[in-house]
Structure formats: structure tokens, C-alpha cells
Amino acid sequence: MRFLLDPQQRAFADSLDAMLTAADTPSVVRDWSRGDHGGGRALWSRIAKVGVFALAVPEAYEGMGPHPVELAVGFVELGRHAVPGPLVETVAAAALLAGLADPLPAGRLLPSLASGEASATLALDGAYALDGDAATTRLALAAGGLRLAPGHGPVRASLDPARRLTPLAPGGELLSTAPPVAHALVWARLATAAQALGVGLALLDRTVAYVRQRTQFGVPVGSFQAVKHRLADAKIALEFARPLLFGAALTMAPADVAAAKVTACEAAYATARTALQLHGAIGYTAEYDLSLWLAKARALRTAWGTPAECRAEVLSGGARRR
């Protein structure tokens, strides 16, 4: 089945791509990794003005959504440009707050998330929160319910330096004793899948450009058949993930979204391994921009559900719930 974006969706993707290309996101990512959030927050504000975060927020709370297909379109571009910050966590928090039986927390917190004035992170069952030092809304999910955490602990080392992990302070305001966790997980996995697809596409584009300009024995290494085969395998894996992603965004069925998540993340991870091999030793260099996407592909693979957990969700037909 072919899923084609309509002209408005293509224009949305193109405008995001143009804006992020001009923003020099690699330097923003490196600053964010060092704890300098100024450039990242400015970029966050520009992304919000385009309406990305409002797509996950219902109109009743000053959003434009929910529009999962358009959100997926936007997150592919955010992944393509390695945008830092709690992007997926803000979407998951919006889905969680919008689904609460009591509308008061949503009315208080969602408008600022939609406008980009605030960002959110979300920690499950005492796990570390992503970018807890940068997010303005920190939500903690545990057996007792959903709480608004009063603060965060020290930043911990992370596989991806741009993904800064922090524990959340215990206690805080209790927002709900029965939050819709499964609903938020579906949105988080969809956004992660879209982000991973964008990461994989960026890795493939950068690797194709590299093997075209690097020569060996007097010819570009990209002309070698073995190199072409590796790149073709990566391209096929990413293109197979694309219809699964947009099909899942249409149904928002847990099993469909889990299938999209595992397929997109595995395709991005395989592309990262190909990119690393074809770049040779320079691919291991942290100062080389390729490393920004390599680290993200690996981190997204297990974010919001490992491959095994997502495959189990698919096999159960979406019957698994927290």
C-alpha cells in the first residue's frame, strides 16, 4: 500500500526542513549536550510557532489537534535534523494530560505546551527523565498515579550526549490516580518512530554524499558494488518503514504503532551501522557531525519500548497494556 502526503503536508515538511537547515542544528545539539540550552530553546520556540507541538494538543486546550499524521510528518523532519530536547516526551505528556478525567490539569498545562512556552518530560516508574534539567513541566508516573514533580536531580551520563537524563524529585502535586498511560505510550511510540525514520534518512543522505566524494584506486568508493549493496539495503529498510509509520498514524492502533516503531528504529539502527562502516575511522570521531545521528539512532531504538517489547505488542494484537 502506498501512502502519499497531500500538498499541504508536503509543504509543512518542506518548511520545517528549510527552517531547520538554516538553524545549523549540529551546533545547537553540541551546545545542548554541554547544558547550554539557549540555542535549543530558541529553536524549540520556532518549531512551536510552526505548530508542531499544537498538533498533539486538542483544540479545547488551545492546540490544533490531535493530528497524528501531521505530527509524524513533523517528527520525521525533527529527526532528520537531530533536533535536541524532550520532543517525544512533550507529545506523550500532552496525550497524557488531555486524557485525564479531570480537565483542570490539562487546562492549566496544555496551552503552554502547545505554544512552545513550556516543554515537558515524563518519567515512568522511577526511571530517569529525559532533559529534566531543561523541561519546564516534569511529570512522574508511578503506581500511585501521575504527579507534577517539584524538581530534578543531577544530570547523568547518557549514550547520546544530547539526551540528558535526570532523576525527578519525589513527591509533588498529584494530578491523577488513573492516568491513561497506554494512550500516552501509543503517541510516544509514534513520535519516536517518526523521529527514528528521519534520523535514518539523514544518515543515508550523509553516507551517500561521503562515498561519492571519497576516492580509492582513483574512483569514488560509492562506485564499488559492495558499497552500493549496503546502501541499497539501508534505503529499502527505511522505505519499508515509511508506509508502516503513516499507516499507524492513521489507525493509532497500539499494535500498528508498535510495528511502526520497531521497524523504523531497526531501519535507522541498521543504517547507522552501515554509515559507520562506510565512513571508516572518521565515523567514530565525536567531533564529526555524523556522530550526532549515530548516537541518536542507537538511543531511540530502546526509547519507549525495546524491539522485543514492541514485537510482543504486535504479536498480541495490541492486547498488552500497562
PDB file of C-alpha atoms in Angstrom:
ATOM      1  CA  MET A   1       0.000   0.000   0.000  1.00  0.00           C
ATOM      2  CA  ARG A   2       1.309   3.471  -0.839  1.00  0.00           C
ATOM      3  CA  PHE A   3       0.842   6.404   1.484  1.00  0.00           C
ATOM      4  CA  LEU A   4       1.382   9.740  -0.214  1.00  0.00           C
ATOM      5  CA  LEU A   5       1.358  13.062   1.593  1.00  0.00           C
ATOM      6  CA  ASP A   6      -1.039  15.694   0.297  1.00  0.00           C
ATOM      7  CA  PRO A   7       0.289  19.093  -0.907  1.00  0.00           C
ATOM      8  CA  GLN A   8      -0.287  20.751   2.480  1.00  0.00           C
ATOM      9  CA  GLN A   9       1.574  18.005   4.323  1.00  0.00           C
ATOM     10  CA  ARG A  10       4.481  18.161   1.858  1.00  0.00           C
ATOM     11  CA  ALA A  11       4.606  21.942   2.239  1.00  0.00           C
ATOM     12  CA  PHE A  12       4.647  21.551   6.028  1.00  0.00           C
ATOM     13  CA  ALA A  13       7.587  19.133   5.798  1.00  0.00           C
ATOM     14  CA  ASP A  14       9.439  21.359   3.332  1.00  0.00           C
ATOM     15  CA  SER A  15       9.014  24.454   5.509  1.00  0.00           C
ATOM     16  CA  LEU A  16      10.298  22.619   8.574  1.00  0.00           C
ATOM     17  CA  ASP A  17      13.242  21.234   6.597  1.00  0.00           C
ATOM     18  CA  ALA A  18      14.157  24.697   5.308  1.00  0.00           C
ATOM     19  CA  MET A  19      13.867  26.286   8.753  1.00  0.00           C
ATOM     20  CA  LEU A  20      15.967  23.595  10.463  1.00  0.00           C
ATOM     21  CA  THR A  21      18.596  23.608   7.704  1.00  0.00           C
ATOM     22  CA  ALA A  22      19.087  27.338   8.253  1.00  0.00           C
ATOM     23  CA  ALA A  23      19.258  26.861  12.040  1.00  0.00           C
ATOM     24  CA  ASP A  24      22.586  24.953  11.972  1.00  0.00           C
ATOM     25  CA  THR A  25      21.222  22.262  14.301  1.00  0.00           C
ATOM     26  CA  PRO A  26      24.574  20.431  14.791  1.00  0.00           C
ATOM     27  CA  SER A  27      25.933  23.383  16.771  1.00  0.00           C
ATOM     28  CA  VAL A  28      22.663  23.634  18.702  1.00  0.00           C
ATOM     29  CA  VAL A  29      22.948  19.919  19.551  1.00  0.00           C
ATOM     30  CA  ARG A  30      26.541  20.283  20.774  1.00  0.00           C
ATOM     31  CA  ASP A  31      25.582  23.262  22.984  1.00  0.00           C
ATOM     32  CA  TRP A  32      22.612  21.320  24.369  1.00  0.00           C
ATOM     33  CA  SER A  33      24.922  18.394  25.217  1.00  0.00           C
ATOM     34  CA  ARG A  34      27.058  20.759  27.318  1.00  0.00           C
ATOM     35  CA  GLY A  35      23.999  22.056  29.185  1.00  0.00           C
ATOM     36  CA  ASP A  36      23.788  25.322  27.239  1.00  0.00           C
ATOM     37  CA  HIS A  37      20.086  25.386  26.368  1.00  0.00           C
ATOM     38  CA  GLY A  38      19.840  28.903  24.902  1.00  0.00           C
ATOM     39  CA  GLY A  39      20.040  27.959  21.244  1.00  0.00           C
ATOM     40  CA  GLY A  40      17.892  24.872  21.780  1.00  0.00           C
ATOM     41  CA  ARG A  41      15.134  26.858  23.475  1.00  0.00           C
ATOM     42  CA  ALA A  42      15.136  29.420  20.662  1.00  0.00           C
ATOM     43  CA  LEU A  43      14.843  26.596  18.136  1.00  0.00           C
ATOM     44  CA  TRP A  44      12.081  24.999  20.232  1.00  0.00           C
ATOM     45  CA  SER A  45      10.134  28.250  20.072  1.00  0.00           C
ATOM     46  CA  ARG A  46      10.457  28.412  16.286  1.00  0.00           C
ATOM     47  CA  ILE A  47       9.324  24.790  15.922  1.00  0.00           C
ATOM     48  CA  ALA A  48       6.316  25.530  18.136  1.00  0.00           C
ATOM     49  CA  LYS A  49       5.369  28.573  16.037  1.00  0.00           C
ATOM     50  CA  VAL A  50       5.145  26.281  13.008  1.00  0.00           C
ATOM     51  CA  GLY A  51       2.597  24.318  15.049  1.00  0.00           C
ATOM     52  CA  VAL A  52       4.381  21.009  15.655  1.00  0.00           C
ATOM     53  CA  PHE A  53       3.513  20.649  19.340  1.00  0.00           C
ATOM     54  CA  ALA A  54      -0.012  22.028  18.894  1.00  0.00           C
ATOM     55  CA  LEU A  55      -0.716  19.033  16.628  1.00  0.00           C
ATOM     56  CA  ALA A  56      -0.730  16.805  19.725  1.00  0.00           C
ATOM     57  CA  VAL A  57      -2.943  19.134  21.782  1.00  0.00           C
ATOM     58  CA  PRO A  58      -6.740  19.191  21.359  1.00  0.00           C
ATOM     59  CA  GLU A  59      -8.379  22.421  20.217  1.00  0.00           C
ATOM     60  CA  ALA A  60     -10.171  22.640  23.574  1.00  0.00           C
ATOM     61  CA  TYR A  61      -6.758  23.373  25.137  1.00  0.00           C
ATOM     62  CA  GLU A  62      -5.566  25.898  22.509  1.00  0.00           C
ATOM     63  CA  GLY A  63      -3.986  23.273  20.268  1.00  0.00           C
ATOM     64  CA  MET A  64      -4.767  22.251  16.701  1.00  0.00           C
ATOM     65  CA  GLY A  65      -5.113  18.527  17.177  1.00  0.00           C
ATOM     66  CA  PRO A  66      -4.958  15.796  17.626  1.00  0.00           C
ATOM     67  CA  HIS A  67      -3.435  15.225  14.193  1.00  0.00           C
ATOM     68  CA  PRO A  68      -1.121  12.180  14.392  1.00  0.00           C
ATOM     69  CA  VAL A  69      -0.331  12.040  10.648  1.00  0.00           C
ATOM     70  CA  GLU A  70       0.853  15.645  10.524  1.00  0.00           C
ATOM     71  CA  LEU A  71       2.705  15.143  13.797  1.00  0.00           C
ATOM     72  CA  ALA A  72       4.547  12.186  12.229  1.00  0.00           C
ATOM     73  CA  VAL A  73       5.415  14.342   9.210  1.00  0.00           C
ATOM     74  CA  GLY A  74       6.891  16.960  11.535  1.00  0.00           C
ATOM     75  CA  PHE A  75       8.829  14.491  13.661  1.00  0.00           C
ATOM     76  CA  VAL A  76      10.472  12.930  10.595  1.00  0.00           C
ATOM     77  CA  GLU A  77      11.983  16.363   9.917  1.00  0.00           C
ATOM     78  CA  LEU A  78      12.968  16.849  13.571  1.00  0.00           C
ATOM     79  CA  GLY A  79      14.813  13.516  13.414  1.00  0.00           C
ATOM     80  CA  ARG A  80      16.376  14.361  10.057  1.00  0.00           C
ATOM     81  CA  HIS A  81      17.960  17.421  11.662  1.00  0.00           C
ATOM     82  CA  ALA A  82      18.766  15.780  15.049  1.00  0.00           C
ATOM     83  CA  VAL A  83      16.844  18.447  16.971  1.00  0.00           C
ATOM     84  CA  PRO A  84      17.604  18.117  20.720  1.00  0.00           C
ATOM     85  CA  GLY A  85      15.201  18.328  23.641  1.00  0.00           C
ATOM     86  CA  PRO A  86      12.311  16.360  25.142  1.00  0.00           C
ATOM     87  CA  LEU A  87      10.361  16.273  21.876  1.00  0.00           C
ATOM     88  CA  VAL A  88       8.692  12.878  22.247  1.00  0.00           C
ATOM     89  CA  GLU A  89       8.170  13.425  25.972  1.00  0.00           C
ATOM     90  CA  THR A  90       6.259  16.657  25.332  1.00  0.00           C
ATOM     91  CA  VAL A  91       3.954  14.817  22.925  1.00  0.00           C
ATOM     92  CA  ALA A  92       3.460  11.979  25.433  1.00  0.00           C
ATOM     93  CA  ALA A  93       2.747  14.467  28.220  1.00  0.00           C
ATOM     94  CA  ALA A  94       0.174  16.234  26.039  1.00  0.00           C
ATOM     95  CA  ALA A  95      -1.598  12.940  25.311  1.00  0.00           C
ATOM     96  CA  LEU A  96      -1.496  12.000  28.973  1.00  0.00           C
ATOM     97  CA  LEU A  97      -2.865  15.313  30.241  1.00  0.00           C
ATOM     98  CA  ALA A  98      -5.549  15.527  27.545  1.00  0.00           C
ATOM     99  CA  GLY A  99      -6.825  12.084  28.543  1.00  0.00           C
ATOM    100  CA  LEU A 100      -7.263  12.797  32.262  1.00  0.00           C
ATOM    101  CA  ALA A 101     -10.775  12.537  33.666  1.00  0.00           C
ATOM    102  CA  ASP A 102     -10.265  15.859  35.468  1.00  0.00           C
ATOM    103  CA  PRO A 103      -9.831  18.601  32.823  1.00  0.00           C
ATOM    104  CA  LEU A 104      -8.263  21.125  35.221  1.00  0.00           C
ATOM    105  CA  PRO A 105      -4.592  19.956  34.897  1.00  0.00           C
ATOM    106  CA  ALA A 106      -4.940  19.898  31.108  1.00  0.00           C
ATOM    107  CA  GLY A 107      -6.452  23.373  31.080  1.00  0.00           C
ATOM    108  CA  ARG A 108      -3.593  24.670  33.218  1.00  0.00           C
ATOM    109  CA  LEU A 109      -0.647  22.955  31.476  1.00  0.00           C
ATOM    110  CA  LEU A 110      -1.531  22.165  27.863  1.00  0.00           C
ATOM    111  CA  PRO A 111      -1.848  25.684  26.354  1.00  0.00           C
ATOM    112  CA  SER A 112       1.784  26.485  27.191  1.00  0.00           C
ATOM    113  CA  LEU A 113       2.940  23.153  25.728  1.00  0.00           C
ATOM    114  CA  ALA A 114       1.034  23.849  22.509  1.00  0.00           C
ATOM    115  CA  SER A 115       2.504  27.340  22.155  1.00  0.00           C
ATOM    116  CA  GLY A 116       6.056  26.241  22.946  1.00  0.00           C
ATOM    117  CA  GLU A 117       6.298  28.436  26.047  1.00  0.00           C
ATOM    118  CA  ALA A 118       6.797  25.230  28.024  1.00  0.00           C
ATOM    119  CA  SER A 119       8.305  21.829  27.390  1.00  0.00           C
ATOM    120  CA  ALA A 120       7.629  18.619  29.269  1.00  0.00           C
ATOM    121  CA  THR A 121       9.410  15.478  30.298  1.00  0.00           C
ATOM    122  CA  LEU A 122       7.936  12.282  31.637  1.00  0.00           C
ATOM    123  CA  ALA A 123       9.466   9.592  33.852  1.00  0.00           C
ATOM    124  CA  LEU A 124       7.922   6.132  34.155  1.00  0.00           C
ATOM    125  CA  ASP A 125       8.089   4.137  37.368  1.00  0.00           C
ATOM    126  CA  GLY A 126      11.110   5.921  38.837  1.00  0.00           C
ATOM    127  CA  ALA A 127      13.186   5.791  35.631  1.00  0.00           C
ATOM    128  CA  TYR A 128      15.307   8.735  34.551  1.00  0.00           C
ATOM    129  CA  ALA A 129      13.572  11.600  32.775  1.00  0.00           C
ATOM    130  CA  LEU A 130      14.951  12.961  29.515  1.00  0.00           C
ATOM    131  CA  ASP A 131      16.177  16.561  29.774  1.00  0.00           C
ATOM    132  CA  GLY A 132      14.701  17.040  33.215  1.00  0.00           C
ATOM    133  CA  ASP A 133      17.093  19.980  33.663  1.00  0.00           C
ATOM    134  CA  ALA A 134      15.653  21.770  30.618  1.00  0.00           C
ATOM    135  CA  ALA A 135      11.958  20.852  30.717  1.00  0.00           C
ATOM    136  CA  THR A 136       9.619  23.245  32.494  1.00  0.00           C
ATOM    137  CA  THR A 137       6.924  20.635  33.197  1.00  0.00           C
ATOM    138  CA  ARG A 138       8.158  17.437  34.834  1.00  0.00           C
ATOM    139  CA  LEU A 139       5.681  14.579  35.127  1.00  0.00           C
ATOM    140  CA  ALA A 140       6.305  11.400  37.107  1.00  0.00           C
ATOM    141  CA  LEU A 141       4.238   8.265  36.589  1.00  0.00           C
ATOM    142  CA  ALA A 142       4.217   5.634  39.322  1.00  0.00           C
ATOM    143  CA  ALA A 143       1.865   3.154  40.956  1.00  0.00           C
ATOM    144  CA  GLY A 144       0.244   5.960  42.921  1.00  0.00           C
ATOM    145  CA  GLY A 145      -0.644   7.915  39.798  1.00  0.00           C
ATOM    146  CA  LEU A 146       0.601  10.934  37.875  1.00  0.00           C
ATOM    147  CA  ARG A 147       2.440  13.664  39.766  1.00  0.00           C
ATOM    148  CA  LEU A 148       3.893  17.045  38.847  1.00  0.00           C
ATOM    149  CA  ALA A 149       7.453  16.617  40.103  1.00  0.00           C
ATOM    150  CA  PRO A 150       8.822  19.582  42.083  1.00  0.00           C
ATOM    151  CA  GLY A 151      12.336  19.378  40.625  1.00  0.00           C
ATOM    152  CA  HIS A 152      15.086  17.157  39.315  1.00  0.00           C
ATOM    153  CA  GLY A 153      18.344  15.556  40.394  1.00  0.00           C
ATOM    154  CA  PRO A 154      21.813  15.728  38.808  1.00  0.00           C
ATOM    155  CA  VAL A 155      22.344  15.034  35.104  1.00  0.00           C
ATOM    156  CA  ARG A 156      23.596  11.511  34.386  1.00  0.00           C
ATOM    157  CA  ALA A 157      25.794  10.321  31.537  1.00  0.00           C
ATOM    158  CA  SER A 158      23.845   9.114  28.522  1.00  0.00           C
ATOM    159  CA  LEU A 159      24.558   7.059  25.411  1.00  0.00           C
ATOM    160  CA  ASP A 160      23.555  10.106  23.383  1.00  0.00           C
ATOM    161  CA  PRO A 161      25.152  13.199  24.989  1.00  0.00           C
ATOM    162  CA  ALA A 162      22.277  15.318  23.670  1.00  0.00           C
ATOM    163  CA  ARG A 163      19.811  13.180  25.644  1.00  0.00           C
ATOM    164  CA  ARG A 164      20.467  14.400  29.194  1.00  0.00           C
ATOM    165  CA  LEU A 165      18.986  12.046  31.781  1.00  0.00           C
ATOM    166  CA  THR A 166      17.982  13.165  35.274  1.00  0.00           C
ATOM    167  CA  PRO A 167      16.053  11.623  38.154  1.00  0.00           C
ATOM    168  CA  LEU A 168      12.953  13.548  39.189  1.00  0.00           C
ATOM    169  CA  ALA A 169      12.430  14.754  42.725  1.00  0.00           C
ATOM    170  CA  PRO A 170       9.878  12.657  44.658  1.00  0.00           C
ATOM    171  CA  GLY A 171       6.504  13.989  45.743  1.00  0.00           C
ATOM    172  CA  GLY A 172       4.788  16.913  44.114  1.00  0.00           C
ATOM    173  CA  GLU A 173       1.187  17.651  43.183  1.00  0.00           C
ATOM    174  CA  LEU A 174      -0.942  14.595  42.440  1.00  0.00           C
ATOM    175  CA  LEU A 175      -2.686  15.171  39.087  1.00  0.00           C
ATOM    176  CA  SER A 176      -4.460  11.835  38.696  1.00  0.00           C
ATOM    177  CA  THR A 177      -4.640   8.398  40.270  1.00  0.00           C
ATOM    178  CA  ALA A 178      -5.655   6.722  36.979  1.00  0.00           C
ATOM    179  CA  PRO A 179      -3.842   8.406  34.079  1.00  0.00           C
ATOM    180  CA  PRO A 180      -4.274   6.978  30.553  1.00  0.00           C
ATOM    181  CA  VAL A 181      -0.771   5.512  30.307  1.00  0.00           C
ATOM    182  CA  ALA A 182      -1.459   3.195  27.356  1.00  0.00           C
ATOM    183  CA  HIS A 183      -2.831   6.108  25.310  1.00  0.00           C
ATOM    184  CA  ALA A 184       0.262   8.223  26.014  1.00  0.00           C
ATOM    185  CA  LEU A 185       2.545   5.293  25.161  1.00  0.00           C
ATOM    186  CA  VAL A 186       0.981   4.992  21.701  1.00  0.00           C
ATOM    187  CA  TRP A 187       1.677   8.676  20.984  1.00  0.00           C
ATOM    188  CA  ALA A 188       5.213   8.411  22.342  1.00  0.00           C
ATOM    189  CA  ARG A 189       5.989   5.402  20.171  1.00  0.00           C
ATOM    190  CA  LEU A 190       4.548   7.055  17.077  1.00  0.00           C
ATOM    191  CA  ALA A 191       6.680  10.179  17.580  1.00  0.00           C
ATOM    192  CA  THR A 192       9.754   8.040  18.295  1.00  0.00           C
ATOM    193  CA  ALA A 193       9.189   6.015  15.115  1.00  0.00           C
ATOM    194  CA  ALA A 194       8.900   9.178  13.035  1.00  0.00           C
ATOM    195  CA  GLN A 195      11.987  10.679  14.648  1.00  0.00           C
ATOM    196  CA  ALA A 196      13.948   7.459  14.002  1.00  0.00           C
ATOM    197  CA  LEU A 197      12.901   7.417  10.351  1.00  0.00           C
ATOM    198  CA  GLY A 198      14.207  10.974   9.962  1.00  0.00           C
ATOM    199  CA  VAL A 199      17.473  10.012  11.680  1.00  0.00           C
ATOM    200  CA  GLY A 200      17.903   7.064   9.300  1.00  0.00           C
ATOM    201  CA  LEU A 201      17.194   9.206   6.238  1.00  0.00           C
ATOM    202  CA  ALA A 202      19.784  11.771   7.347  1.00  0.00           C
ATOM    203  CA  LEU A 203      22.389   9.060   7.935  1.00  0.00           C
ATOM    204  CA  LEU A 204      21.751   7.605   4.486  1.00  0.00           C
ATOM    205  CA  ASP A 205      21.952  11.011   2.764  1.00  0.00           C
ATOM    206  CA  ARG A 206      25.211  11.878   4.522  1.00  0.00           C
ATOM    207  CA  THR A 207      26.738   8.486   3.722  1.00  0.00           C
ATOM    208  CA  VAL A 208      25.781   8.651   0.043  1.00  0.00           C
ATOM    209  CA  ALA A 209      27.360  12.109  -0.184  1.00  0.00           C
ATOM    210  CA  TYR A 210      30.510  10.835   1.529  1.00  0.00           C
ATOM    211  CA  VAL A 211      31.070   7.770  -0.689  1.00  0.00           C
ATOM    212  CA  ARG A 212      30.568   9.944  -3.766  1.00  0.00           C
ATOM    213  CA  GLN A 213      33.438  12.272  -2.827  1.00  0.00           C
ATOM    214  CA  ARG A 214      35.856   9.819  -1.184  1.00  0.00           C
ATOM    215  CA  THR A 215      38.068   8.040  -3.730  1.00  0.00           C
ATOM    216  CA  GLN A 216      40.149   4.884  -3.678  1.00  0.00           C
ATOM    217  CA  PHE A 217      42.141   3.396  -6.592  1.00  0.00           C
ATOM    218  CA  GLY A 218      41.239   6.539  -8.500  1.00  0.00           C
ATOM    219  CA  VAL A 219      37.446   6.135  -8.326  1.00  0.00           C
ATOM    220  CA  PRO A 220      34.717   7.091  -5.802  1.00  0.00           C
ATOM    221  CA  VAL A 221      34.209   4.315  -3.241  1.00  0.00           C
ATOM    222  CA  GLY A 222      30.495   4.616  -3.942  1.00  0.00           C
ATOM    223  CA  SER A 223      31.110   3.013  -7.333  1.00  0.00           C
ATOM    224  CA  PHE A 224      32.080  -0.302  -5.665  1.00  0.00           C
ATOM    225  CA  GLN A 225      29.310  -2.878  -5.851  1.00  0.00           C
ATOM    226  CA  ALA A 226      29.645  -3.957  -2.216  1.00  0.00           C
ATOM    227  CA  VAL A 227      29.147  -0.331  -1.094  1.00  0.00           C
ATOM    228  CA  LYS A 228      26.109   0.047  -3.351  1.00  0.00           C
ATOM    229  CA  HIS A 229      24.565  -3.106  -1.868  1.00  0.00           C
ATOM    230  CA  ARG A 230      24.937  -1.839   1.708  1.00  0.00           C
ATOM    231  CA  LEU A 231      23.346   1.495   0.804  1.00  0.00           C
ATOM    232  CA  ALA A 232      20.544  -0.197  -1.141  1.00  0.00           C
ATOM    233  CA  ASP A 233      19.741  -2.412   1.868  1.00  0.00           C
ATOM    234  CA  ALA A 234      19.551   0.667   4.094  1.00  0.00           C
ATOM    235  CA  LYS A 235      17.334   2.508   1.601  1.00  0.00           C
ATOM    236  CA  ILE A 236      14.943  -0.460   1.305  1.00  0.00           C
ATOM    237  CA  ALA A 237      14.654  -0.814   5.085  1.00  0.00           C
ATOM    238  CA  LEU A 238      13.836   2.882   5.516  1.00  0.00           C
ATOM    239  CA  GLU A 239      11.325   2.924   2.666  1.00  0.00           C
ATOM    240  CA  PHE A 240       9.580  -0.139   4.129  1.00  0.00           C
ATOM    241  CA  ALA A 241       9.278   1.692   7.446  1.00  0.00           C
ATOM    242  CA  ARG A 242       7.681   4.792   5.907  1.00  0.00           C
ATOM    243  CA  PRO A 243       4.239   3.284   4.999  1.00  0.00           C
ATOM    244  CA  LEU A 244       4.096   1.481   8.338  1.00  0.00           C
ATOM    245  CA  LEU A 245       4.632   4.800  10.100  1.00  0.00           C
ATOM    246  CA  PHE A 246       1.918   6.704   8.252  1.00  0.00           C
ATOM    247  CA  GLY A 247      -0.435   3.721   8.312  1.00  0.00           C
ATOM    248  CA  ALA A 248      -0.045   3.581  12.085  1.00  0.00           C
ATOM    249  CA  ALA A 249      -0.659   7.324  12.335  1.00  0.00           C
ATOM    250  CA  LEU A 250      -3.974   6.804  10.540  1.00  0.00           C
ATOM    251  CA  THR A 251      -5.208   3.977  12.791  1.00  0.00           C
ATOM    252  CA  MET A 252      -3.371   4.809  16.048  1.00  0.00           C
ATOM    253  CA  ALA A 253      -3.909   1.149  16.970  1.00  0.00           C
ATOM    254  CA  PRO A 254      -1.322   0.047  19.588  1.00  0.00           C
ATOM    255  CA  ALA A 255      -0.158  -2.944  17.533  1.00  0.00           C
ATOM    256  CA  ASP A 256       0.210  -0.843  14.357  1.00  0.00           C
ATOM    257  CA  VAL A 257       2.185   1.825  16.188  1.00  0.00           C
ATOM    258  CA  ALA A 258       4.410  -0.793  17.844  1.00  0.00           C
ATOM    259  CA  ALA A 259       5.107  -2.329  14.409  1.00  0.00           C
ATOM    260  CA  ALA A 260       5.993   1.087  13.022  1.00  0.00           C
ATOM    261  CA  LYS A 261       8.227   1.830  15.994  1.00  0.00           C
ATOM    262  CA  VAL A 262      10.247  -1.374  15.807  1.00  0.00           C
ATOM    263  CA  THR A 263      10.537  -1.230  12.007  1.00  0.00           C
ATOM    264  CA  ALA A 264      11.612   2.421  11.839  1.00  0.00           C
ATOM    265  CA  CYS A 265      14.043   2.131  14.738  1.00  0.00           C
ATOM    266  CA  GLU A 266      15.610  -1.069  13.410  1.00  0.00           C
ATOM    267  CA  ALA A 267      15.946   0.504   9.954  1.00  0.00           C
ATOM    268  CA  ALA A 268      17.603   3.593  11.441  1.00  0.00           C
ATOM    269  CA  TYR A 269      19.931   1.447  13.548  1.00  0.00           C
ATOM    270  CA  ALA A 270      20.930  -0.699  10.544  1.00  0.00           C
ATOM    271  CA  THR A 271      21.541   2.471   8.532  1.00  0.00           C
ATOM    272  CA  ALA A 272      23.697   3.818  11.367  1.00  0.00           C
ATOM    273  CA  ARG A 273      25.851   0.673  11.276  1.00  0.00           C
ATOM    274  CA  THR A 274      26.194   0.995   7.501  1.00  0.00           C
ATOM    275  CA  ALA A 275      27.077   4.681   7.797  1.00  0.00           C
ATOM    276  CA  LEU A 276      29.687   3.951  10.427  1.00  0.00           C
ATOM    277  CA  GLN A 277      31.338   1.239   8.335  1.00  0.00           C
ATOM    278  CA  LEU A 278      31.347   3.210   5.090  1.00  0.00           C
ATOM    279  CA  HIS A 279      32.756   6.321   6.726  1.00  0.00           C
ATOM    280  CA  GLY A 280      35.704   4.323   8.077  1.00  0.00           C
ATOM    281  CA  ALA A 281      37.611   5.633  11.083  1.00  0.00           C
ATOM    282  CA  ILE A 282      36.215   9.153  10.797  1.00  0.00           C
ATOM    283  CA  GLY A 283      32.783   7.764  11.631  1.00  0.00           C
ATOM    284  CA  TYR A 284      33.979   7.104  15.184  1.00  0.00           C
ATOM    285  CA  THR A 285      35.071  10.720  15.690  1.00  0.00           C
ATOM    286  CA  ALA A 286      32.847  12.599  18.138  1.00  0.00           C
ATOM    287  CA  GLU A 287      33.790  15.934  16.529  1.00  0.00           C
ATOM    288  CA  TYR A 288      32.424  14.749  13.182  1.00  0.00           C
ATOM    289  CA  ASP A 289      28.719  15.641  12.816  1.00  0.00           C
ATOM    290  CA  LEU A 290      27.780  12.106  11.789  1.00  0.00           C
ATOM    291  CA  SER A 291      28.202  11.089  15.444  1.00  0.00           C
ATOM    292  CA  LEU A 292      25.145  13.198  16.389  1.00  0.00           C
ATOM    293  CA  TRP A 293      22.865  10.959  14.312  1.00  0.00           C
ATOM    294  CA  LEU A 294      24.694   7.709  15.145  1.00  0.00           C
ATOM    295  CA  ALA A 295      24.145   8.207  18.877  1.00  0.00           C
ATOM    296  CA  LYS A 296      20.517   9.168  18.397  1.00  0.00           C
ATOM    297  CA  ALA A 297      19.731   6.103  16.246  1.00  0.00           C
ATOM    298  CA  ARG A 298      21.039   3.853  18.982  1.00  0.00           C
ATOM    299  CA  ALA A 299      19.224   5.673  21.797  1.00  0.00           C
ATOM    300  CA  LEU A 300      15.858   5.786  20.021  1.00  0.00           C
ATOM    301  CA  ARG A 301      15.989   2.030  19.406  1.00  0.00           C
ATOM    302  CA  THR A 302      15.093   1.300  23.031  1.00  0.00           C
ATOM    303  CA  ALA A 303      13.246   4.504  23.931  1.00  0.00           C
ATOM    304  CA  TRP A 304       9.573   3.984  24.775  1.00  0.00           C
ATOM    305  CA  GLY A 305       9.774   0.219  24.221  1.00  0.00           C
ATOM    306  CA  THR A 306      12.572  -2.136  23.265  1.00  0.00           C
ATOM    307  CA  PRO A 307      12.359  -4.059  19.978  1.00  0.00           C
ATOM    308  CA  ALA A 308      11.304  -7.166  21.957  1.00  0.00           C
ATOM    309  CA  GLU A 309       8.529  -5.261  23.767  1.00  0.00           C
ATOM    310  CA  CYS A 310       7.215  -3.786  20.532  1.00  0.00           C
ATOM    311  CA  ARG A 311       7.263  -7.161  18.772  1.00  0.00           C
ATOM    312  CA  ALA A 312       5.343  -8.663  21.715  1.00  0.00           C
ATOM    313  CA  GLU A 313       2.760  -5.872  21.338  1.00  0.00           C
ATOM    314  CA  VAL A 314       2.399  -6.711  17.648  1.00  0.00           C
ATOM    315  CA  LEU A 315       2.020 -10.444  18.324  1.00  0.00           C
ATOM    316  CA  SER A 316      -0.607  -9.791  20.993  1.00  0.00           C
ATOM    317  CA  GLY A 317      -2.620  -7.706  18.539  1.00  0.00           C
ATOM    318  CA  GLY A 318      -2.471  -4.715  20.859  1.00  0.00           C
ATOM    319  CA  ALA A 319      -3.904  -6.611  23.815  1.00  0.00           C
ATOM    320  CA  ARG A 320      -0.888  -5.825  26.017  1.00  0.00           C
ATOM    321  CA  ARG A 321      -1.427  -2.913  28.375  1.00  0.00           C
ATOM    322  CA  ARG A 322       0.454  -1.470  31.272  1.00  0.00           C
TER     323      ARG A 322
END
